[in-house]
Coordinates of C-alpha atoms in Angstrom, one line a residue:
M156 CA 0.0 -0.1 -0.1
E157 CA 1.4 3.3 -1.0
R158 CA 1.7 5.8 1.6
A159 CA 3.0 9.7 0.9
V160 CA 6.4 9.1 3.4
P161 CA 9.8 11.2 3.0
H162 CA 12.0 9.7 0.1
A163 CA 15.5 7.4 1.3
V164 CA 13.8 7.1 5.0
P165 CA 14.9 3.7 6.5
L166 CA 12.2 1.3 7.1
G167 CA 12.5 1.5 11.4
Q168 CA 12.0 5.3 10.8
M169 CA 9.5 4.6 8.3
E170 CA 7.0 2.7 10.7
V171 CA 7.8 5.7 13.4
F172 CA 6.7 8.1 10.6
Q173 CA 3.3 6.4 9.9
A174 CA 3.1 5.8 13.6
L175 CA 3.0 9.5 14.0
Q176 CA 1.2 10.0 11.1
R177 CA -1.5 8.1 12.7
L178 CA -1.6 9.5 16.1
H179 CA -2.1 13.1 14.8
M180 CA -4.4 12.2 12.0
T181 CA -7.8 13.7 11.5
I182 CA -10.9 12.3 8.7
F183 CA -12.9 15.3 7.3
S184 CA -14.5 13.5 4.8
Q185 CA -16.2 10.0 4.2
S186 CA -18.3 8.8 0.9
V187 CA -19.7 5.8 -0.1
S188 CA -19.0 4.2 -3.4
P189 CA -22.2 4.0 -6.1
C190 CA -22.5 0.0 -5.7
G191 CA -22.4 0.5 -1.7
K192 CA -19.8 -2.2 -0.9
F193 CA -17.0 0.9 -0.2
L194 CA -16.6 3.7 1.5
A195 CA -13.9 5.9 0.8
A196 CA -12.5 8.3 3.7
G197 CA -10.3 11.3 3.1
N198 CA -7.3 13.0 5.7
N199 CA -5.6 15.6 6.8
Y200 CA -2.5 14.6 5.2
G201 CA -4.1 14.8 1.8
Q202 CA -5.0 10.9 1.6
I203 CA -7.8 8.7 0.7
A204 CA -8.0 5.4 2.0
I205 CA -10.5 3.3 0.6
F206 CA -12.1 0.4 2.6
S207 CA -14.5 -3.2 1.9
L208 CA -17.5 -2.5 3.7
S209 CA -18.6 -5.8 2.6
A210 CA -15.3 -7.6 3.5
A211 CA -15.6 -5.9 7.1
L212 CA -18.9 -6.8 7.6
S213 CA -18.4 -10.8 6.2
S214 CA -18.6 -13.4 8.9
E215 CA -15.3 -14.3 7.7
A216 CA -13.4 -11.0 8.2
K217 CA -10.5 -10.6 9.6
E218 CA -8.2 -7.7 11.2
E219 CA -7.1 -7.0 7.8
S220 CA -10.1 -6.8 6.4
K221 CA -10.7 -3.6 8.4
K222 CA -7.8 -1.6 6.9
P223 CA -7.5 0.2 3.8
V224 CA -8.0 -1.7 0.5
V225 CA -6.0 1.0 -1.3
T226 CA -4.6 4.5 -0.2
F227 CA -3.3 7.0 -2.4
Q228 CA -2.2 10.8 -2.1
A229 CA -5.4 13.0 -3.3
H230 CA -4.1 16.4 -2.5
D231 CA -1.3 18.3 -0.8
G232 CA -3.5 19.7 2.2
P233 CA -6.2 18.1 3.6
V234 CA -9.4 16.4 2.1
Y235 CA -11.9 18.8 3.6
S236 CA -15.2 17.4 1.6
M237 CA -15.9 14.3 -0.7
V238 CA -19.0 12.9 -3.0
S239 CA -20.1 10.2 -5.3
T240 CA -21.4 10.5 -8.6
D241 CA -22.6 7.0 -10.1
R242 CA -19.5 6.7 -11.8
H243 CA -16.7 9.3 -9.9
L244 CA -15.3 10.1 -6.3
L245 CA -15.1 13.8 -6.2
S246 CA -12.3 15.3 -3.2
A247 CA -11.7 18.9 -2.5
G248 CA -8.7 20.5 -0.7
D249 CA -7.2 24.0 -0.7
G250 CA -8.6 25.7 -4.1
E251 CA -9.6 23.2 -5.9
V252 CA -11.9 19.8 -6.7
K253 CA -10.8 16.6 -8.7
A254 CA -12.1 13.4 -9.9
W255 CA -11.3 9.8 -9.7
L256 CA -13.0 7.3 -11.3
W257 CA -14.6 4.6 -8.9
A258 CA -13.9 1.7 -11.3
E259 CA -9.8 2.2 -11.7
I260 CA -9.7 2.9 -7.8
L261 CA -10.6 -0.2 -7.4
K262 CA -8.1 -1.6 -9.5
K263 CA -5.6 0.3 -7.8
G264 CA -5.4 2.9 -10.5
C265 CA -5.8 6.3 -8.9
K266 CA -5.0 8.9 -11.4
E267 CA -6.8 12.1 -11.5
L268 CA -9.3 12.0 -14.2
W269 CA -9.5 16.0 -13.7
R270 CA -9.4 18.9 -11.6
R271 CA -10.9 22.0 -11.4
Q272 CA -10.6 25.3 -9.6
P273 CA -13.5 28.1 -9.1
P274 CA -12.8 31.6 -10.5
Y275 CA -11.6 33.4 -7.2
R276 CA -11.1 36.7 -6.8
T277 CA -7.3 37.0 -7.0
S278 CA -4.7 34.5 -8.2
L279 CA -2.7 34.5 -5.0
E280 CA -6.5 33.4 -3.1
V281 CA -6.4 29.1 -2.2
P282 CA -9.2 29.2 0.2
E283 CA -10.4 25.6 1.2
I284 CA -13.4 24.2 -0.3
N285 CA -15.2 22.8 3.2
A286 CA -18.3 21.7 1.0
L287 CA -19.4 19.6 -2.0
L288 CA -23.1 19.2 -2.7
L289 CA -24.7 17.2 -5.4
V290 CA -27.8 18.9 -7.4
P291 CA -28.6 15.7 -9.7
K292 CA -31.4 17.1 -11.3
E293 CA -29.2 19.7 -13.1
N294 CA -26.3 17.3 -13.0
S295 CA -24.2 20.3 -11.1
L296 CA -21.8 20.4 -8.3
I297 CA -22.0 22.9 -5.7
L298 CA -18.4 24.1 -4.0
A299 CA -18.5 26.6 -0.7
G300 CA -15.6 27.2 1.7
G301 CA -13.2 29.8 2.5
D302 CA -14.1 32.5 -0.5
C303 CA -17.7 32.8 1.2
Q304 CA -19.5 32.4 -2.2
L305 CA -20.6 29.2 -3.6
H306 CA -20.0 28.1 -6.9
T307 CA -21.7 25.5 -9.5
M308 CA -20.0 23.6 -11.6
D309 CA -21.6 21.7 -14.8
L310 CA -20.5 18.2 -14.1
E311 CA -20.8 17.8 -18.2
T312 CA -19.0 20.3 -19.2
G313 CA -16.9 21.3 -16.0
A314 CA -17.4 24.9 -16.4
F315 CA -18.2 27.0 -13.6
T316 CA -21.7 28.6 -14.0
R317 CA -22.3 30.6 -12.0
A318 CA -21.2 32.3 -8.2
L319 CA -24.0 32.9 -5.1
R320 CA -22.3 35.8 -2.9
G321 CA -23.7 36.9 0.2
H322 CA -21.9 35.4 2.9
T323 CA -19.4 37.5 4.8
D324 CA -16.9 34.8 6.2
Y325 CA -16.2 31.2 5.2
I326 CA -18.9 28.7 4.2
H327 CA -19.3 25.4 6.4
C328 CA -21.6 23.6 5.2
L329 CA -24.3 23.2 2.1
A330 CA -27.9 21.3 2.3
L331 CA -29.9 20.3 -0.5
R332 CA -34.2 21.0 -0.5
E333 CA -34.9 18.8 -2.9
R334 CA -38.3 19.3 -3.7
S335 CA -37.4 22.8 -4.9
P336 CA -34.0 23.6 -6.8
E337 CA -33.2 25.5 -3.6
V338 CA -29.4 25.1 -1.3
L339 CA -29.1 26.0 1.8
S340 CA -25.5 26.9 3.1
G341 CA -24.2 27.9 6.7
G342 CA -21.3 29.6 7.5
E343 CA -19.0 31.4 10.3
D344 CA -21.0 34.6 9.8
G345 CA -23.8 33.1 11.7
A346 CA -26.4 32.9 9.2
V347 CA -27.8 29.9 7.2
R348 CA -29.0 31.3 3.7
L349 CA -31.6 30.0 1.3
W350 CA -30.8 30.1 -2.6
D351 CA -32.9 29.9 -5.4
L352 CA -31.0 28.3 -7.7
R353 CA -33.5 28.7 -10.7
T354 CA -32.6 32.5 -10.0
A355 CA -29.1 32.6 -8.6
K356 CA -30.9 34.6 -6.0
E357 CA -30.5 34.5 -1.8
V358 CA -34.1 34.4 -0.8
Q359 CA -34.0 33.7 3.2
T360 CA -31.7 34.5 5.5
I361 CA -31.5 33.5 9.3
E362 CA -29.1 34.4 12.1
V363 CA -29.4 31.7 13.9
Y364 CA -27.3 33.9 16.9
K365 CA -29.8 36.1 17.2
H366 CA -32.6 34.4 18.6
E367 CA -32.0 34.3 21.8
E368 CA -33.0 30.5 23.0
C369 CA -30.4 29.2 20.2
S370 CA -27.7 31.9 21.0
R371 CA -24.6 30.8 22.9
P372 CA -21.7 33.7 22.6
H373 CA -19.3 31.8 24.6
N374 CA -19.0 29.0 21.4
G375 CA -19.3 31.7 18.8
R376 CA -21.6 32.8 16.3
W377 CA -20.4 30.1 13.4
I378 CA -22.9 27.4 12.1
G379 CA -21.0 23.9 11.6
C380 CA -23.6 22.0 10.5
L381 CA -27.0 21.9 8.6
A382 CA -29.5 19.6 6.9
T383 CA -32.7 19.7 5.7
D384 CA -35.8 17.8 5.0
S385 CA -39.0 19.3 3.1
D386 CA -40.2 22.7 5.0
W387 CA -37.4 21.5 7.6
M388 CA -34.2 22.6 8.4
V389 CA -31.8 21.4 11.6
C390 CA -28.3 23.7 12.3
G391 CA -25.8 23.5 14.6
G392 CA -22.1 24.6 15.5
G393 CA -22.0 27.5 18.0
P394 CA -25.6 28.4 18.6
A395 CA -27.5 25.4 19.9
L396 CA -28.5 22.5 17.8
T397 CA -31.8 23.8 16.5
L398 CA -34.9 22.5 14.5
W399 CA -36.1 25.2 12.3
H400 CA -39.8 25.9 10.4
L401 CA -38.1 27.3 7.2
R402 CA -41.6 28.8 5.8
S403 CA -41.6 30.8 9.2
S404 CA -38.2 31.1 10.2
T405 CA -39.4 30.0 13.2
P406 CA -37.2 27.7 15.8
T407 CA -39.5 25.0 16.7
T408 CA -37.1 22.8 19.2
I409 CA -33.8 23.1 21.1
F410 CA -31.8 20.1 21.7
P411 CA -30.2 20.1 25.1
T412 CA -26.2 19.3 24.1
R413 CA -23.7 21.9 25.3
A414 CA -21.0 20.7 22.9
P415 CA -20.6 21.9 19.5
Q416 CA -22.3 20.0 16.6
K417 CA -20.2 19.5 13.6
H418 CA -22.6 17.1 11.4
V419 CA -26.3 16.5 11.8
T420 CA -28.7 14.5 9.5
F421 CA -32.3 13.5 9.4
Y422 CA -33.0 9.8 9.5
Q423 CA -36.3 8.2 9.4
D424 CA -37.8 10.3 12.6
L425 CA -34.8 10.6 14.2
I426 CA -32.3 13.4 14.1
L427 CA -28.5 12.1 14.5
S428 CA -25.4 14.4 15.3
A429 CA -22.4 14.3 16.4
G430 CA -19.3 16.9 17.2
Q431 CA -16.9 17.9 20.1
G432 CA -17.1 14.3 22.4
R433 CA -17.0 10.7 20.8
C434 CA -20.9 10.3 21.0
V435 CA -22.9 9.7 18.1
N436 CA -26.4 11.7 19.5
Q437 CA -30.2 10.3 18.4
W438 CA -32.7 13.0 19.2
Q439 CA -36.3 12.3 18.8
L440 CA -37.8 15.6 16.9
S441 CA -39.4 16.7 20.1
G442 CA -35.8 17.3 21.4
E443 CA -35.7 14.2 23.8
L444 CA -32.4 12.7 23.7
K445 CA -33.1 9.2 22.6
A446 CA -29.5 7.4 22.4
Q447 CA -25.7 8.8 22.8
V448 CA -23.7 6.2 21.6
P449 CA -20.0 6.1 22.1
G450 CA -17.2 6.1 19.3
S451 CA -13.5 5.5 19.5
S452 CA -12.7 9.5 18.7
P453 CA -12.6 12.0 20.9
G454 CA -14.4 14.0 18.1
L455 CA -16.5 14.0 15.4
L456 CA -16.5 15.9 12.4
S457 CA -18.3 13.8 9.6
L458 CA -21.1 10.8 9.6
S459 CA -22.3 8.9 6.6
L460 CA -25.3 6.8 6.1
N461 CA -25.0 4.0 3.4
Q462 CA -28.5 3.8 1.9
Q463 CA -27.4 2.2 -1.5
P464 CA -30.0 0.1 -2.6
A465 CA -27.5 -1.9 -5.0
A466 CA -25.8 -3.1 -1.5
P467 CA -28.8 -3.6 1.6
E468 CA -26.2 -6.1 3.3
C469 CA -23.8 -3.0 3.8
K470 CA -26.6 -0.7 5.3
V471 CA -24.2 1.1 8.1
L472 CA -23.8 4.3 9.6
T473 CA -20.1 5.2 10.0
A474 CA -18.8 8.2 11.9
A475 CA -15.0 10.0 11.4
G476 CA -13.2 12.4 13.2
N477 CA -9.9 13.5 15.6
S478 CA -8.5 10.0 15.4
C479 CA -7.2 7.3 12.6
R480 CA -10.5 5.3 13.0
V481 CA -13.7 5.6 11.0
D482 CA -16.7 4.3 13.4
V483 CA -18.7 1.4 12.1
F484 CA -22.1 1.0 13.6
T485 CA -24.3 -1.9 11.8
N486 CA -27.2 -0.4 14.4
L487 CA -27.8 2.8 15.6
G488 CA -27.5 1.2 19.3
Y489 CA -24.0 0.4 19.0
R490 CA -20.1 0.6 17.3
A491 CA -19.3 -2.7 16.0
F492 CA -16.4 -2.0 14.9
S493 CA -13.5 0.3 13.4
L494 CA -12.1 0.8 10.5
S495 CA -8.5 2.2 10.5
F496 CA -6.1 3.9 8.1

């Protein structure tokens, strides 16, 4: 397995170097393959590891089954975000997004297919891309991050078609309202902004920190995570994790967690969240904490639900963050095992 190591390093020193890398590793992003049988994880060293979920979940699984089938150097800096199309793995780092063919990755041919850089205001600007979002109906990709803009890229031509401006500080997260061509963005400025993709206009702004019941000034105003389900949105970060009714811009449920949350998602009749601390939280929509399931990392940055219909045997929740491990939950009640870089 190839890893990024200094040239001409003696074997013993290389093992020490790799052990130190793992000790200080952060996994920022995850993405499930189109077939549902593999999981990509991107770390702070610019590496992407591909794990075989089907092998790790097999009744004949060994410890080696929980290691990557391939690891490759994708970016010079951290891999902040990843998404998968029906053929490609798209990864984002500092200033650019790259595409890799899943079919080639699984043959261990990890050569980038293409790379694109949004049109930044100056050639010296290399802002991080914190979030990627697929818009399937228009075959486009939305990128957002350190330059405070949302950039839309046509996946067929590779051209950047529009830039949505409104945030006054960098953007952390994106979510798609699937029933309408609208996208939500949350950022360091403390605002959640709703954009109409037909008109490229901002149509709604919720400044979460200005609502007394949500505000937590000691944590800051930043929005680190959001998710949407029709007329509902859940978001958190510095302010409390809160469920909102979008049409009325009304907070309806404040979830009683002190720790800032870094990832949130709707799942069936629950909300799943994670952030500072090692637990995945399961919330009732009413605000009641149904369960806290501990993982192996001291802090969590990403959750991934594998719901690919092609691989029902690999239907799992995975959680990753401030360690070299990806925790695998075969049901929501407990951590079954961990994958490891």
